[in-house]
PDB file of C-alpha atoms and ligand atoms in Angstrom:
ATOM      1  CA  UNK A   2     -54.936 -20.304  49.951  1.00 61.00           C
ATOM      2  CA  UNK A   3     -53.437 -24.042  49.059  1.00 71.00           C
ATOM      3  CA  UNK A   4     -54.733 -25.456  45.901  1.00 66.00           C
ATOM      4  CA  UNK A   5     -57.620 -27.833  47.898  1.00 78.00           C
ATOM      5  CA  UNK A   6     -57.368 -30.831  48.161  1.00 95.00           C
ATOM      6  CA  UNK A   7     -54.522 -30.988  49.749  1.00 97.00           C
ATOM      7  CA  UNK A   8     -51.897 -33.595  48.883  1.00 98.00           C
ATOM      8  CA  UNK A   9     -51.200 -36.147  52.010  1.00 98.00           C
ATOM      9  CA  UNK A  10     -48.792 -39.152  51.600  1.00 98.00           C
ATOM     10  CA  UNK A  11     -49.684 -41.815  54.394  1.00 98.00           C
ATOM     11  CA  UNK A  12     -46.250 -43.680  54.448  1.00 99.00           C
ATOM     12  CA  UNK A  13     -46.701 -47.444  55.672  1.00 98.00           C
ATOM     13  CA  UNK A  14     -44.046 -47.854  57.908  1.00 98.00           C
ATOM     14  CA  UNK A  15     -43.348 -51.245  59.109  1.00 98.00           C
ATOM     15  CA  UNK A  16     -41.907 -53.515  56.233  1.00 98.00           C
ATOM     16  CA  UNK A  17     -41.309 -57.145  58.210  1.00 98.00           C
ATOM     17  CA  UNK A  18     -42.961 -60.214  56.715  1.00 97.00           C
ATOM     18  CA  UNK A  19     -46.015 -60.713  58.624  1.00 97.00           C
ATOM     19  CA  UNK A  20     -46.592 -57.214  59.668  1.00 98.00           C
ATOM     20  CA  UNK A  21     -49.573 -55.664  60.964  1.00 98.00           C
ATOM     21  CA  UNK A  22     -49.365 -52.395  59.747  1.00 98.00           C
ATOM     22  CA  UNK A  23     -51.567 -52.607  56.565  1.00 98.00           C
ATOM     23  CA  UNK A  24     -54.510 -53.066  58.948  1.00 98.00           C
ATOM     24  CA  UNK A  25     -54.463 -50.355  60.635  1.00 98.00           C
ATOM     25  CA  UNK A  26     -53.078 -48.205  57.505  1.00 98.00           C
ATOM     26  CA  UNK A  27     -55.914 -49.337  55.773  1.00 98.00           C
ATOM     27  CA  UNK A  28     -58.275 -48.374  58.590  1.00 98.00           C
ATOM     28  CA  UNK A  29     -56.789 -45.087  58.291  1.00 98.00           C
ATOM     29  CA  UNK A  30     -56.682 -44.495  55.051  1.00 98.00           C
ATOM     30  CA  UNK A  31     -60.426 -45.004  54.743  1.00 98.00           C
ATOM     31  CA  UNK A  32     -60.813 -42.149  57.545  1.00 98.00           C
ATOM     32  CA  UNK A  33     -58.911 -40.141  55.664  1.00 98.00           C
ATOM     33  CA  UNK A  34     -60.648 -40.635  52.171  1.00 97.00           C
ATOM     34  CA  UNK A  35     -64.317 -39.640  53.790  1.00 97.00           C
ATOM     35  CA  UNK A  36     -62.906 -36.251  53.785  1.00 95.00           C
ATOM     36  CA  UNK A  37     -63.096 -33.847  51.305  1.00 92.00           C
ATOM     37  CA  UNK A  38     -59.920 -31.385  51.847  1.00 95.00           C
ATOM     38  CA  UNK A  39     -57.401 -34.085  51.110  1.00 97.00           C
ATOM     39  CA  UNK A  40     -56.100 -36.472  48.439  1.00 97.00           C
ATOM     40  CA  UNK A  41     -54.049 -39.245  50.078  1.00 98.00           C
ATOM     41  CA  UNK A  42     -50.934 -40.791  48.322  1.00 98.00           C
ATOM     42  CA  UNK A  43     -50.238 -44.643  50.211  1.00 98.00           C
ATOM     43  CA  UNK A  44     -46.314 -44.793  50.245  1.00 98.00           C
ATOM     44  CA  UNK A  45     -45.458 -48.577  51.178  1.00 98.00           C
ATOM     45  CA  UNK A  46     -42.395 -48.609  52.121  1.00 98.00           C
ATOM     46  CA  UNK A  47     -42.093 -52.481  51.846  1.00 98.00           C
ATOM     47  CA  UNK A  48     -43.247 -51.975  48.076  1.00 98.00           C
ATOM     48  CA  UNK A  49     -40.861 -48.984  47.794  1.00 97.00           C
ATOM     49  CA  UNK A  50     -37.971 -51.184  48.750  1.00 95.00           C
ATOM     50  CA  UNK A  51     -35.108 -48.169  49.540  1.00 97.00           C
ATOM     51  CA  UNK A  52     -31.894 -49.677  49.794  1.00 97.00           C
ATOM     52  CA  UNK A  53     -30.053 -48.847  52.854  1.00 96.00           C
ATOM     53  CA  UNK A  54     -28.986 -45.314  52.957  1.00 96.00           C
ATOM     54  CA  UNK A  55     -25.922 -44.582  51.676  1.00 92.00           C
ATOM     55  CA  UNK A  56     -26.062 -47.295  49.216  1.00 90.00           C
ATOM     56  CA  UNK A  57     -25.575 -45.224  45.738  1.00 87.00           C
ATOM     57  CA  UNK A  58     -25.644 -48.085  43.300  1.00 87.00           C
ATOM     58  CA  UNK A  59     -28.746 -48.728  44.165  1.00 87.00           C
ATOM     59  CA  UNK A  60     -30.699 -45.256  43.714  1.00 95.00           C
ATOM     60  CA  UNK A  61     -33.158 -45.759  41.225  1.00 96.00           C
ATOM     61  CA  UNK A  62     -35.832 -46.400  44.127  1.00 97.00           C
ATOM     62  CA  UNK A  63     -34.661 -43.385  46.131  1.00 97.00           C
ATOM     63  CA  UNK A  64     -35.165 -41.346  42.440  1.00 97.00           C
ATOM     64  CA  UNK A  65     -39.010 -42.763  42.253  1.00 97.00           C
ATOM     65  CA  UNK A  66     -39.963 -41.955  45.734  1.00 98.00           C
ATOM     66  CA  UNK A  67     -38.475 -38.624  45.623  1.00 98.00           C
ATOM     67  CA  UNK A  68     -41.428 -36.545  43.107  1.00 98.00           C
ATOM     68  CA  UNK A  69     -44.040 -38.524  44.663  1.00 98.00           C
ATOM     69  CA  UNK A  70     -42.642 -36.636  48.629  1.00 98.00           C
ATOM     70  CA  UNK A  71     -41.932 -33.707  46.728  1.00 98.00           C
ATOM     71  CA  UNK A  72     -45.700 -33.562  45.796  1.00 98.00           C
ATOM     72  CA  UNK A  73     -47.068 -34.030  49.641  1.00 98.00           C
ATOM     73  CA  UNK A  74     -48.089 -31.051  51.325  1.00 98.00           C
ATOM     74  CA  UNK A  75     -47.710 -33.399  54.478  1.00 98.00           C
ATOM     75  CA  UNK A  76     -47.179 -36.550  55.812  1.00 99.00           C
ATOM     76  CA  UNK A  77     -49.202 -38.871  58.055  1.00 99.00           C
ATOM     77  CA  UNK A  78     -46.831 -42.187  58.987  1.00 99.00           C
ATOM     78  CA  UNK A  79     -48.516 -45.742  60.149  1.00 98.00           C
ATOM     79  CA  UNK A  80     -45.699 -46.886  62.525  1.00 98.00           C
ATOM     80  CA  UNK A  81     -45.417 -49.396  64.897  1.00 98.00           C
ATOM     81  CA  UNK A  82     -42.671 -49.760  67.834  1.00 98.00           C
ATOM     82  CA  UNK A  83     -39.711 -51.966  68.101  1.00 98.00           C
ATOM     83  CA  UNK A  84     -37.908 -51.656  71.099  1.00 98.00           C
ATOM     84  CA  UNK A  85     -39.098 -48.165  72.490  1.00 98.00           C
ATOM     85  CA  UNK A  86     -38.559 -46.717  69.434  1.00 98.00           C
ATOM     86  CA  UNK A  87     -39.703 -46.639  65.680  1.00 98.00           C
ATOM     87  CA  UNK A  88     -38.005 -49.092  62.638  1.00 98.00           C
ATOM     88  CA  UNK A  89     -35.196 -49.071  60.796  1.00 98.00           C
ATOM     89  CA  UNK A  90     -37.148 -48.695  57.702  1.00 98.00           C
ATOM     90  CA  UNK A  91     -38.720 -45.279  58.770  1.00 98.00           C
ATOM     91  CA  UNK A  92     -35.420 -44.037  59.994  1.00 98.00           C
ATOM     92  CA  UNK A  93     -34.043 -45.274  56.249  1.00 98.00           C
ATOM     93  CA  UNK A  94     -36.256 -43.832  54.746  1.00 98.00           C
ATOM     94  CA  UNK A  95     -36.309 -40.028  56.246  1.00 98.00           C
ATOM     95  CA  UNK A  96     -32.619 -40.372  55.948  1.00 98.00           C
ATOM     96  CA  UNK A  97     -33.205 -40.509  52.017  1.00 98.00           C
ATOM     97  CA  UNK A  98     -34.611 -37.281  51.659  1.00 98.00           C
ATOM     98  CA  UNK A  99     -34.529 -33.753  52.971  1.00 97.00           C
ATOM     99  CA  UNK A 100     -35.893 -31.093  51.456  1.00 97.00           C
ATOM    100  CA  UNK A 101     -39.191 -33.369  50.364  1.00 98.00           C
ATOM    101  CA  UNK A 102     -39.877 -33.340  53.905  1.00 98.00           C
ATOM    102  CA  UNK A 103     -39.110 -29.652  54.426  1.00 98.00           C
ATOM    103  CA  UNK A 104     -41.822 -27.056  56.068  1.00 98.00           C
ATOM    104  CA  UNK A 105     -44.183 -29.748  55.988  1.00 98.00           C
ATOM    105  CA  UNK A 106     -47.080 -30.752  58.683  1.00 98.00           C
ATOM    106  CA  UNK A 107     -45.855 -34.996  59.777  1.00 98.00           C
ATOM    107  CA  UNK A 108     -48.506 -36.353  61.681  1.00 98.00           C
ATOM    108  CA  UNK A 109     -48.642 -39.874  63.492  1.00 98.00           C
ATOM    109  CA  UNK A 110     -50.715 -43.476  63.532  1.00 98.00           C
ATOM    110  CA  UNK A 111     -48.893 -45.398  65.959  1.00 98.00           C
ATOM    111  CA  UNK A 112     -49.662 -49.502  67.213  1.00 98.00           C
ATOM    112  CA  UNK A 113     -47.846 -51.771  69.500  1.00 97.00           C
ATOM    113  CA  UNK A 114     -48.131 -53.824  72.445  1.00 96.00           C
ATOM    114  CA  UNK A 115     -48.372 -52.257  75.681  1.00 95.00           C
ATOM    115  CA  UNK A 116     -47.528 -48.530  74.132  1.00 94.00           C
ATOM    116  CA  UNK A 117     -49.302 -48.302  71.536  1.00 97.00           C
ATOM    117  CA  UNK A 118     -46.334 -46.489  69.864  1.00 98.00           C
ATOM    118  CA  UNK A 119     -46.522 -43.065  71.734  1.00 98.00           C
ATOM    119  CA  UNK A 120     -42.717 -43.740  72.373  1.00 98.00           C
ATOM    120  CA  UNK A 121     -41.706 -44.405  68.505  1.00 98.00           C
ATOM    121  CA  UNK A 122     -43.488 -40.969  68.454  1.00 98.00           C
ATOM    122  CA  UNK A 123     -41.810 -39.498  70.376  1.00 98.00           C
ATOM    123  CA  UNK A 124     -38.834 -40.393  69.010  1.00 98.00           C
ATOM    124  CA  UNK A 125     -39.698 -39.086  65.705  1.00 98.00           C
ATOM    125  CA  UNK A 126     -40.392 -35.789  66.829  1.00 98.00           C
ATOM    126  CA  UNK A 127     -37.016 -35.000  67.483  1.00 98.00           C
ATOM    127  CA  UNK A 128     -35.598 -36.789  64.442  1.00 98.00           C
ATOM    128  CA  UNK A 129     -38.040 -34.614  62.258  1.00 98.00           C
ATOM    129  CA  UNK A 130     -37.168 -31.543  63.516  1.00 98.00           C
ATOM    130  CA  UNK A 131     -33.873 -31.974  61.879  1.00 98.00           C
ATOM    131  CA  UNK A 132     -35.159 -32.441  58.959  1.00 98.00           C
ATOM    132  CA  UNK A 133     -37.080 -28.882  59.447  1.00 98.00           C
ATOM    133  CA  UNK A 134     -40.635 -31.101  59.167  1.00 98.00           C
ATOM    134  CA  UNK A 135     -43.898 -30.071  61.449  1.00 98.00           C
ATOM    135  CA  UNK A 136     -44.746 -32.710  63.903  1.00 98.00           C
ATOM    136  CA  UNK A 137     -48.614 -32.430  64.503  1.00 98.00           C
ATOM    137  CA  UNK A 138     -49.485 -32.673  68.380  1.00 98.00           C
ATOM    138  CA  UNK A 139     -52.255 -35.298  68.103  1.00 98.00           C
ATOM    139  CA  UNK A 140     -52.368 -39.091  67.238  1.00 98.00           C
ATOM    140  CA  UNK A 141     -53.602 -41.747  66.891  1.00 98.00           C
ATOM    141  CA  UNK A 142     -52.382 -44.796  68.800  1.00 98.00           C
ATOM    142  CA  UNK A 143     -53.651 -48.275  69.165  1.00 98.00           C
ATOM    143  CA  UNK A 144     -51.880 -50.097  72.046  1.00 97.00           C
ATOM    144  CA  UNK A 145     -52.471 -54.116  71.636  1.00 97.00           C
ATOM    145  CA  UNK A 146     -53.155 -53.169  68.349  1.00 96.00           C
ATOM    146  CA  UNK A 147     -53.975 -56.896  67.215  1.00 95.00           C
ATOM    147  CA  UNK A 148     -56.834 -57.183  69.687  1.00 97.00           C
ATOM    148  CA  UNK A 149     -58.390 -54.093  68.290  1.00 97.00           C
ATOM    149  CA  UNK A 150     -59.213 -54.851  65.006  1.00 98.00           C
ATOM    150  CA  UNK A 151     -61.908 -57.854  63.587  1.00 97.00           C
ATOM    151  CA  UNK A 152     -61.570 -60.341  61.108  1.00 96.00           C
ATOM    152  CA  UNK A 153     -62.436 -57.642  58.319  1.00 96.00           C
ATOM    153  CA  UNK A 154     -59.395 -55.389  59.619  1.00 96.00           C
ATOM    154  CA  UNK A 155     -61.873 -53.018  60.929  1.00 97.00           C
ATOM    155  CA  UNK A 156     -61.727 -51.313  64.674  1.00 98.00           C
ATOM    156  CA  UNK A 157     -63.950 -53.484  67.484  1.00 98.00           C
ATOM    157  CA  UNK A 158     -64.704 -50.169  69.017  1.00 97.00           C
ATOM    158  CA  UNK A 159     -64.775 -47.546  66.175  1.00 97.00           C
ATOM    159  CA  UNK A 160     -65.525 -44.675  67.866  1.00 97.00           C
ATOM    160  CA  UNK A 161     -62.599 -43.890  70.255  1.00 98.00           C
ATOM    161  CA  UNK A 162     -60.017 -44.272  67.411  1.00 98.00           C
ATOM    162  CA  UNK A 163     -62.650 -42.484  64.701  1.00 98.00           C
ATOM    163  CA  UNK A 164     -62.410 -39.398  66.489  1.00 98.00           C
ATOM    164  CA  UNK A 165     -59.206 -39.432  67.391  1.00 98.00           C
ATOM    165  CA  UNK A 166     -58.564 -40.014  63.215  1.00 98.00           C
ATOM    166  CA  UNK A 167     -60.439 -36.759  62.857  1.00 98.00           C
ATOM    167  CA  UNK A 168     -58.749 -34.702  65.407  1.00 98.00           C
ATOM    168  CA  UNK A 169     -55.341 -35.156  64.132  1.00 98.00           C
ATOM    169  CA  UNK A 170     -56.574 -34.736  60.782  1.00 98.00           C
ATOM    170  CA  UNK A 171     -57.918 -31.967  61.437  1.00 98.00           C
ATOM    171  CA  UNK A 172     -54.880 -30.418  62.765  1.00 98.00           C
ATOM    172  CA  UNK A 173     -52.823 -31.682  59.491  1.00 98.00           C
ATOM    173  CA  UNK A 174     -55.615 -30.140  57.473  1.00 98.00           C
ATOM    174  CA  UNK A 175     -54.730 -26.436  59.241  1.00 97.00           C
ATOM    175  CA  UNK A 176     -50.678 -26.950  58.853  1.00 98.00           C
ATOM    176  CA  UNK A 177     -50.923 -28.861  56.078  1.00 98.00           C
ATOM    177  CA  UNK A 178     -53.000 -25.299  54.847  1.00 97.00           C
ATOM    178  CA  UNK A 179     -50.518 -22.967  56.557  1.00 97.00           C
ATOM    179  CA  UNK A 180     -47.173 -24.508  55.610  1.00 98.00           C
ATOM    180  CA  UNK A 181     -48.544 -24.467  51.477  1.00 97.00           C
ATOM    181  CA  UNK A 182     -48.978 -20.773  52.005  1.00 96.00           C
ATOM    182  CA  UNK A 183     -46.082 -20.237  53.415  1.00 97.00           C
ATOM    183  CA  UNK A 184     -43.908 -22.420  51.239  1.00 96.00           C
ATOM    184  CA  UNK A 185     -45.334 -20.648  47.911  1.00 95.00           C
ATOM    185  CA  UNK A 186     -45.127 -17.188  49.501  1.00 95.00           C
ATOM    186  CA  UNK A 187     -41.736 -17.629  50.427  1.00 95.00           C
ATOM    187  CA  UNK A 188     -39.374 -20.998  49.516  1.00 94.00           C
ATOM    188  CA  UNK A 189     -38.279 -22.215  52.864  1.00 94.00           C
ATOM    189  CA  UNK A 190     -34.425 -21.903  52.432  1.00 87.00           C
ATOM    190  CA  UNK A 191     -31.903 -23.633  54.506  1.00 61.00           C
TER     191      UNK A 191
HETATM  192  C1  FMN B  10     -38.508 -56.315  67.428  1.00 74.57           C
HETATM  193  C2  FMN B  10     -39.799 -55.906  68.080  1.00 74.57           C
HETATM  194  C3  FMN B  10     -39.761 -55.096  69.190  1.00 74.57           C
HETATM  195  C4  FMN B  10     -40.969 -54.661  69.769  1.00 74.57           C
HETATM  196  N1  FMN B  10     -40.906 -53.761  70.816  1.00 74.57           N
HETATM  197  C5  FMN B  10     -42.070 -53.248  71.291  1.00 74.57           C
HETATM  198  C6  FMN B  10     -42.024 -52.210  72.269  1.00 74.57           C
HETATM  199  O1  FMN B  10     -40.981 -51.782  72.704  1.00 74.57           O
HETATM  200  N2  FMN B  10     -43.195 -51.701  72.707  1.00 74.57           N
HETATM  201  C7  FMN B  10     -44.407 -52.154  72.230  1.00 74.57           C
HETATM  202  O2  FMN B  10     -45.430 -51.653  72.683  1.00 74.57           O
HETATM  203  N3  FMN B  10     -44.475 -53.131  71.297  1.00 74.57           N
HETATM  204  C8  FMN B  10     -43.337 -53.680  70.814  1.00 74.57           C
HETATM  205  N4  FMN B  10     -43.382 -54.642  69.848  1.00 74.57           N
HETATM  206  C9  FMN B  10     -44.698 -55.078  69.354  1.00 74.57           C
HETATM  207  C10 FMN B  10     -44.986 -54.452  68.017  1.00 74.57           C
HETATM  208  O3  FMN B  10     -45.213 -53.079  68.122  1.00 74.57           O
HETATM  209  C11 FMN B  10     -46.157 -55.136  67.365  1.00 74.57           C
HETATM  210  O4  FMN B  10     -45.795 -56.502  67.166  1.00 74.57           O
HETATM  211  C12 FMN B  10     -46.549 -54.547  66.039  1.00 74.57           C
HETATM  212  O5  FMN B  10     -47.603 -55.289  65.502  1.00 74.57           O
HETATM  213  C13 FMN B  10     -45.392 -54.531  65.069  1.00 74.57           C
HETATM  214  O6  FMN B  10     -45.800 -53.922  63.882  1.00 74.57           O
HETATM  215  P1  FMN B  10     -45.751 -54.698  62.483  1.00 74.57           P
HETATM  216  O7  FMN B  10     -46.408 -56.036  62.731  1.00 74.57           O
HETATM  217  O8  FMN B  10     -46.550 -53.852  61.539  1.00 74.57           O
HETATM  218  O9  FMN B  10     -44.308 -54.813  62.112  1.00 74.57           O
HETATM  219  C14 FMN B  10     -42.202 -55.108  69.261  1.00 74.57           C
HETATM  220  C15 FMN B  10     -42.205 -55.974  68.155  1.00 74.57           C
HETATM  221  C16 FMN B  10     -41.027 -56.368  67.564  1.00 74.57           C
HETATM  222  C17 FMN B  10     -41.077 -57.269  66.347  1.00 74.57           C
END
């Protein structure tokens, strides 16, 4: 049985000036802390600052990220979508790293405009599987996210997106479960 809690890093992905994503990551990462099976790590990757990948002069922000992945038993990412597709700063950053992301449970918030960033999603599903991570079938997706939120960053219509925050944590709660098991009864080797 996995050493409970279990260790989540919510990664922030958008890292533009003006973004929107701490809204809803903060939204989510109060969800997240009313339950008692996980402890959640916020990874912002506009506070992380990785250079662009490949860039080894420039590694001592790689090096500090790279324990604090390590530690995760899975991830939950906050991303919006540019262009039918997620940022440059997510793909950056899962280019980074490998085995921190290895035979773990990834699960999704996703915001945009007409969307609501099922199609970054999608994307990443097939970019994670080559990095041998879990994608978890549920999300949570806000399309015109900016509408959906009050002055106090907090949903207009809680409920929908509540449960929807529970389902897919729910489901990253089983992997999340599964995968630590598995990992410590056999190293996933590649
Ligand atoms: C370059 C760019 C491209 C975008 N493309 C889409 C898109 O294809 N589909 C969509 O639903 N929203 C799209 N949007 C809207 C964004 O998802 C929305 O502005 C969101 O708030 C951006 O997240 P951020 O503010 O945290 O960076 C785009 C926004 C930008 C800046």
């Amino acid at each position: 049985m996995p050493a409970y809690p279990l260790k989540i890093a919510v990664l922030v992905g958008s890292t533009r000036k003006g973004r929107f994503g701490p809204v809803v990551a903060d939204w989510f990462v109060g969800q997240a802390r009313q339950r008692g099976d996980m402890e959640i790590d916020v990874i912002d990757l506009a506070e992380v600052n990785l250079p662009d990948f490949g860039d080894e002069e420039e590694l001592e922000a790689v090096r500090t990220l790279a324990p604090r992945l390590a530690a995760a038993d899975g991830f939950v990412l906050v991303t919006p979508e540019y262009n039918h597709s997620y940022p440059a700063s997510v793909k950056n950053a899962i280019d980074w790293y490998l085995k921190e992301w290895q035979a773990k449970p990834f699960a999704f918030v996703s915001y945009g405009g007409v969307s609501g960033g099922l199609r970054a999603v999608e994307h990443l599903r097939v970019v994670l599987s080559e990095v041998h991570a879990m994608s978890i079938r549920d999300t949570v997706s806000f399309h015109g996210a900016w509408d959906r939120f009050d002055d106090n960053g907090l949903p207009r219509e809680p409920k929908g997106c509540n449960t929807a925050a529970k389902t897919m944590l729910d489901q990253l709660a089983w992997w999340g479960g599964a995968l630590y098991t598995a990992r410590n009864e056999r190293p996933y080797g590649t």
